[in-house]
Amino acid sequence: MSDSYDVIVIGAGHAGCEAALAAARMGCKTLLMTMNLDLIAQMPCNPSIGGPGKGHLVREIDALGGEMAQATDRNFIQIRMLNSSKGPAVQALRTQADKRLYSLNMKHVLELTPNLTLIQATGEHILTRDGRVTGVTTHLGQTYQARAVVVTSGTFLNGRILSGERAFDGGRAGEFPACGLSMSLRELGLEIKRFTTNTPPRVDARSIDFSMTIPQPGSDEPLYFSFRSEEPGYAEKCASWLPTHVNPVYPVERETGWRRQLPSYLVHTNEKTHQIVRENLHRSPIVSGFIEAAGPRYCPSFEEKIVHFPHHDSHQIFLEPEGWLTTEVYVQGFFTGMPPDVQAAMCHSIPALRQARIVRPGYAIEYDYVPPYQIKATLETWQVAGLFLAGQINGTSGYEEAAAQGLMAGINAARYVQERSPVVLGRDQAYIGVLIDDLITKDHREPYRIMTSRAEYRLLLRQDNADLRLAPLGREIGLLPEERYHVEQKRRAIQDILNRLADTWLPPTDEVNAVLTAFGQPAVSDGINALQLLRRPDVPYEMLERLIDLPQVTNPVKEQVSIEAKYAGYIKKQQEQVERVRRLETRVIPPDLDYANLPGLRLEAREKLAFHRPATLGQATRLSGVNPADIAALLVHLERGQRSGVQT
């Protein structure tokens, strides 16, 4: 059996779905192959989307024309705005998703997408000729030809599941690993290493004493990930996906007036819990040394918490329902590789879980990944033209990081096939740019996770303005259809109101002072400029609406006006920082530059530059082991237009 495609995507997790949709929507004949068509966009770990940094990625995916935000909006069981008491740079949405509805919705979208074919198959071998991809062979011997291949294999590459003293092959619990694909990548010259991650037990909600928990409700205000929520009818379309029936086992269900939500439930561990773990550390493959591969720093196993934080009396544990119609509850914070009997004892030591029945034990999983120094900023490998990698295969953790990479890999695979220039986002443009730049310029000893602290321009890269930053690019590359492109009208509305406020002077009349005092502001005796008034930290936009005849606009426009006014000085400083470093970020380094014979570089700098092969001088500045003197020497060489003694 032989078929020909423009782009083949191996794996239908969060990276694979976004890659396949992007390539197909950009006009490429695309094939998406997955081991099991019933497990597309599966959430094997926490069924949640978002959080600081991660939520920013989801908004950026949506602004570019990706699918994750809309799929989340159609099925979430709870949504909240995190860090709402802090500044806008670190505020982020987080939802608890219905894991089965999310998967079904994403499959529905994939199946209805033109140019996209889905098949159930395991990609075993990457075919190449003269250093370029030519296709894929499956485990059944089927051959599919393609000019570009995107590998999004998740934790399946040589996956090994560990539970206590037992270990067995698996990509996820109940699923086979992908062993042939890992071998194929090695044969192509890619270095392969090992990482590990872990997942907590799931317990039956009917065995939980909810009276011993603290409910954590969702938002009373309408919140959505997608910028399409600004369109009329979007909320109703999302709600049409929700089941009319809800499992009655959960004691608290909130009708917030805009959407039904289920809470999560907070409990705490105690000294008994910790003692059980300490007595059984020798049975954990994670801390006993049986697993040598590094795991994620920011969601470590519970046994690692006990070892690393011996003086903590308790830890927070969140009980999170996995969907509207299931009794399975995710025990957030109880990541573990302990054997099932120890997991049960750990759960039973917590009052609310004293009678808890574990329906899916937690486990650790060890898997192959490709250290990302071997990929370009386009996510194409250096070794093989037309071969792109995205997701956990690049050493990341998290659905959102995977989806962001998948989107960019799909975009660049399509543009590679179409012989168009690739799309690379800068660190000043998007968290997606920060994510990929970090992957290719830093040495990683553990799975990478995006955080707001990793972005030096995070006041510019807020989750609320992702559409203003990226929607024009999404439209340009063909992912954002014309009917969804409203960003220029929004931008004009924001600027028009800012201009009107700047041109308005409020006199010290009794009417003006009455409004000021009603909002807790001091009365004025000399009058005040409306824009300067809005710049006060505790002055809401609503107060200006009471004082001035402003046009009727959407809440997102009001939010942007307030942020632009209140943070104008800080935003200007960050924009000036971006301009100062732009020269370095746009100074291209020839990919075949011979660092070994470049004068003025230290030995360590030569090795690091040759190892990572930065595409720009800006990337070179972020490599560990490369200091300012090395950058100066490199800049001198580039400005002389020389490359290995040859004029460039």
XYZ file of N, CA, C and O in Angstrom, residues 533-541 561-570:
76
model
N -5.842 60.468 34.980
C -6.694 59.929 36.038
C -6.765 58.407 35.947
O -6.663 57.699 36.954
N -6.925 57.885 34.727
C -7.004 56.437 34.562
C -5.691 55.757 34.925
O -5.684 54.579 35.287
N -4.585 56.476 34.854
C -3.285 55.886 35.181
C -3.109 55.626 36.676
O -2.195 54.913 37.065
N -3.985 56.163 37.495
C -3.910 55.869 38.920
C -4.237 54.384 39.151
O -5.162 53.847 38.533
N -3.499 53.700 40.005
C -3.662 52.244 40.175
C -5.072 51.807 40.552
O -5.540 50.758 40.121
N -5.763 52.612 41.362
C -7.061 52.183 41.877
C -8.238 52.842 41.165
O -9.359 52.844 41.683
N -8.015 53.396 39.979
C -9.106 54.007 39.206
C -9.555 53.029 38.128
O -8.788 52.688 37.228
N -10.817 52.572 38.190
C -11.306 51.634 37.182
C -11.800 52.367 35.937
O -12.154 53.546 35.977
N -11.861 51.633 34.838
C -12.374 52.193 33.583
C -13.816 52.645 33.751
O -14.234 53.650 33.152
N -7.357 49.211 27.247
C -7.207 50.646 27.496
C -6.651 50.880 28.902
O -5.723 51.675 29.098
N -7.196 50.177 29.889
C -6.742 50.342 31.268
C -5.283 49.931 31.426
O -4.487 50.630 32.072
N -4.914 48.787 30.851
C -3.538 48.311 30.982
C -2.568 49.254 30.281
O -1.509 49.597 30.820
N -2.931 49.687 29.072
C -2.059 50.599 28.330
C -1.860 51.909 29.095
O -0.774 52.492 29.072
N -2.905 52.367 29.758
C -2.798 53.613 30.518
C -1.964 53.432 31.774
O -1.034 54.208 32.044
N -2.273 52.407 32.555
C -1.643 52.244 33.862
C -0.187 51.794 33.775
O 0.617 52.092 34.662
N 0.163 51.058 32.717
C 1.518 50.514 32.619
C 2.305 51.151 31.476
O 3.298 50.579 31.021
N 1.888 52.323 31.043
C 2.507 52.959 29.879
C 4.015 53.136 30.054
O 4.795 52.843 29.140
N 4.432 53.591 31.223
C 5.862 53.822 31.458
C 6.666 52.542 31.407
O 7.747 52.492 30.798
N 6.154 51.500 32.043
C 6.865 50.217 32.066
C 6.885 49.579 30.677
O 7.895 48.993 30.261
